[in-house]
Coordinates of C-alpha atoms in Angstrom, one line a residue:
X5 CA -0.1 0.1 -0.2
X6 CA 1.2 3.4 -0.7
X7 CA -0.1 7.0 -0.1
X8 CA 0.3 10.5 -0.7
X9 CA 0.8 13.5 1.3
X10 CA 0.4 17.0 0.4
X11 CA 2.4 19.6 2.5
X12 CA 0.2 21.7 4.8
X13 CA 2.9 24.3 4.5
X14 CA 6.7 25.2 4.5
X15 CA 9.2 26.3 7.2
X16 CA 10.6 29.5 6.4
X17 CA 13.7 30.8 8.4
X18 CA 15.6 29.5 10.7
X19 CA 18.8 27.3 9.4
X20 CA 19.7 27.5 5.6
X21 CA 21.7 24.1 6.1
X22 CA 21.3 20.6 7.8
X23 CA 23.5 20.6 11.4
X24 CA 23.4 18.4 14.2
X25 CA 23.3 20.3 17.3
X26 CA 22.2 23.7 18.8
X27 CA 18.7 23.8 17.3
X28 CA 17.4 25.3 20.8
X29 CA 17.2 28.9 19.9
X30 CA 16.6 28.9 16.1
X31 CA 13.5 30.5 15.1
X32 CA 11.4 29.9 12.0
X33 CA 8.1 30.0 10.4
X34 CA 5.9 27.6 9.3
X35 CA 3.7 29.2 6.4
X36 CA 0.4 27.5 5.4
X37 CA -0.1 26.8 1.6
X38 CA -2.5 29.7 0.8
X39 CA -4.4 27.5 -1.8
X40 CA -5.7 25.4 1.1
X41 CA -5.8 27.2 4.2
X42 CA -6.7 30.3 5.4
X43 CA -6.2 32.0 9.1
X44 CA -9.1 29.9 10.4
X45 CA -6.7 26.9 10.2
X46 CA -4.3 28.2 12.9
X47 CA -7.1 29.7 15.1
X48 CA -7.0 29.1 18.5
X49 CA -3.3 27.3 18.3
X50 CA -1.9 30.7 20.1
X51 CA -3.3 29.6 23.4
X52 CA -0.9 26.5 23.6
X53 CA 2.6 26.9 24.5
X54 CA 4.3 24.1 22.2
X55 CA 3.2 22.7 18.8
X56 CA 4.1 19.2 17.4
X57 CA 5.5 19.8 13.5
X58 CA 5.5 16.9 11.6
X59 CA 7.6 17.3 8.5
X60 CA 9.7 15.3 5.8
X61 CA 13.2 15.0 5.7
X62 CA 13.3 16.4 1.7
X63 CA 17.1 16.4 1.4
X64 CA 17.5 12.8 2.1
X65 CA 18.5 11.2 -1.2
X66 CA 17.1 8.0 -1.6
X67 CA 20.4 6.1 -1.4
X68 CA 20.6 7.6 1.9
X69 CA 17.6 5.8 3.4
X70 CA 18.6 3.2 6.3
X71 CA 16.4 0.5 6.9
X72 CA 18.5 -1.8 9.3
X73 CA 20.6 -1.1 11.8
X74 CA 24.0 1.5 12.5
X75 CA 25.8 3.7 15.1
X76 CA 24.2 6.7 15.4
X77 CA 25.8 9.9 13.8
X78 CA 28.2 7.2 12.8
X79 CA 30.0 7.0 16.3
X80 CA 31.5 3.1 17.0
X81 CA 31.5 4.5 20.5
X82 CA 27.5 4.0 20.5
X83 CA 25.5 0.9 19.9
X84 CA 24.5 -0.2 16.7
X85 CA 20.8 -0.1 16.9
X86 CA 17.8 -0.1 14.4
X87 CA 16.9 2.9 12.6
X88 CA 13.6 2.6 14.5
X89 CA 15.5 2.8 17.5
X90 CA 16.8 6.4 16.7
X91 CA 15.6 9.5 15.3
X92 CA 18.1 10.3 12.4
X93 CA 17.0 12.0 9.1
X94 CA 17.8 8.9 7.0
X95 CA 14.6 7.2 8.2
X96 CA 12.5 4.9 5.5
X97 CA 9.6 7.4 5.0
X98 CA 11.9 10.8 6.1
X99 CA 9.3 11.9 8.1
X100 CA 10.7 14.2 11.1
X101 CA 9.0 15.2 14.3
X102 CA 9.9 18.1 16.6
X103 CA 7.9 19.6 19.9
X104 CA 8.5 23.6 19.3
X105 CA 7.4 26.3 21.3
X106 CA 4.9 28.8 19.7
X107 CA 6.1 32.3 19.6
X108 CA 3.2 33.7 17.6
X109 CA 0.2 33.0 15.1
X110 CA -0.2 35.4 12.8
X111 CA -2.9 34.9 10.1
X112 CA -1.7 31.8 8.1
X113 CA 2.0 31.9 9.6
X114 CA 3.0 30.3 12.9
X115 CA 6.0 31.1 14.3
X116 CA 8.0 28.7 16.4
X117 CA 11.4 28.3 18.2
X118 CA 13.4 24.8 18.2
X119 CA 12.2 23.4 15.1
X120 CA 15.1 21.2 13.9
X121 CA 13.9 21.6 10.1
X122 CA 15.3 23.9 7.5
X123 CA 14.1 26.7 5.3
X124 CA 12.0 25.5 2.5
X125 CA 11.2 22.2 4.2
X126 CA 7.6 20.8 3.7
X127 CA 5.5 20.8 6.6
X128 CA 3.0 17.6 6.9
X129 CA 1.1 18.3 10.0
X130 CA 1.0 20.6 13.2
X131 CA -0.4 19.7 16.4
X132 CA -1.1 21.5 19.6
X133 CA 1.1 19.5 22.8
X134 CA -1.5 18.6 25.4
X135 CA -0.2 17.3 28.6
X136 CA -3.1 14.4 28.1
X137 CA -0.9 13.0 25.2
X138 CA 2.4 13.0 27.2
X139 CA 4.2 9.7 28.5
X140 CA 2.3 8.2 31.5
X141 CA 4.8 7.3 33.7
X142 CA 8.4 7.2 33.6
X143 CA 10.5 7.5 30.2
X144 CA 13.6 5.5 29.8
X145 CA 16.4 5.7 27.5
X146 CA 19.6 4.7 27.1
X147 CA 22.7 6.4 28.3
X148 CA 23.8 6.6 24.4
X149 CA 20.5 8.5 23.6
X150 CA 20.9 11.5 26.7
X151 CA 24.6 11.8 25.3
X152 CA 23.4 12.4 21.9
X153 CA 21.1 15.1 22.8
X154 CA 23.3 16.9 25.4
X155 CA 24.1 19.8 22.4
X156 CA 21.1 18.9 20.0
X157 CA 19.0 22.4 22.1

């Protein structure tokens, strides 16, 4: 089975190139597709502090997609883990997900901080962060996962 997704908008601003770290203070806009949406699509989103942005890693070429295991960031001192046990961009469907701080909502433009997607990235969906959808119970992760995130934000 296959299906088609149409972007709801595009990332504007922020970084122009893909980098691994220091995304925490990056500010960018998500501009909705004016052919499909008007300001009503973002109505009420400004009442939330954060939004989950689902986007496409559109700059990953077919030949770089991973389906098996690898060392995250190529670091041999970290364990070899499957693509679904990490959050790298070379994923089978190239889908990214980031929780961002909402800075403002103006018309069809959502301004966010902490989006690790570059200028021109297609945005597939926007969802408000609701505490009821947060993990129930403690979150558990291996040491390498904490280490990889030390300088990410």
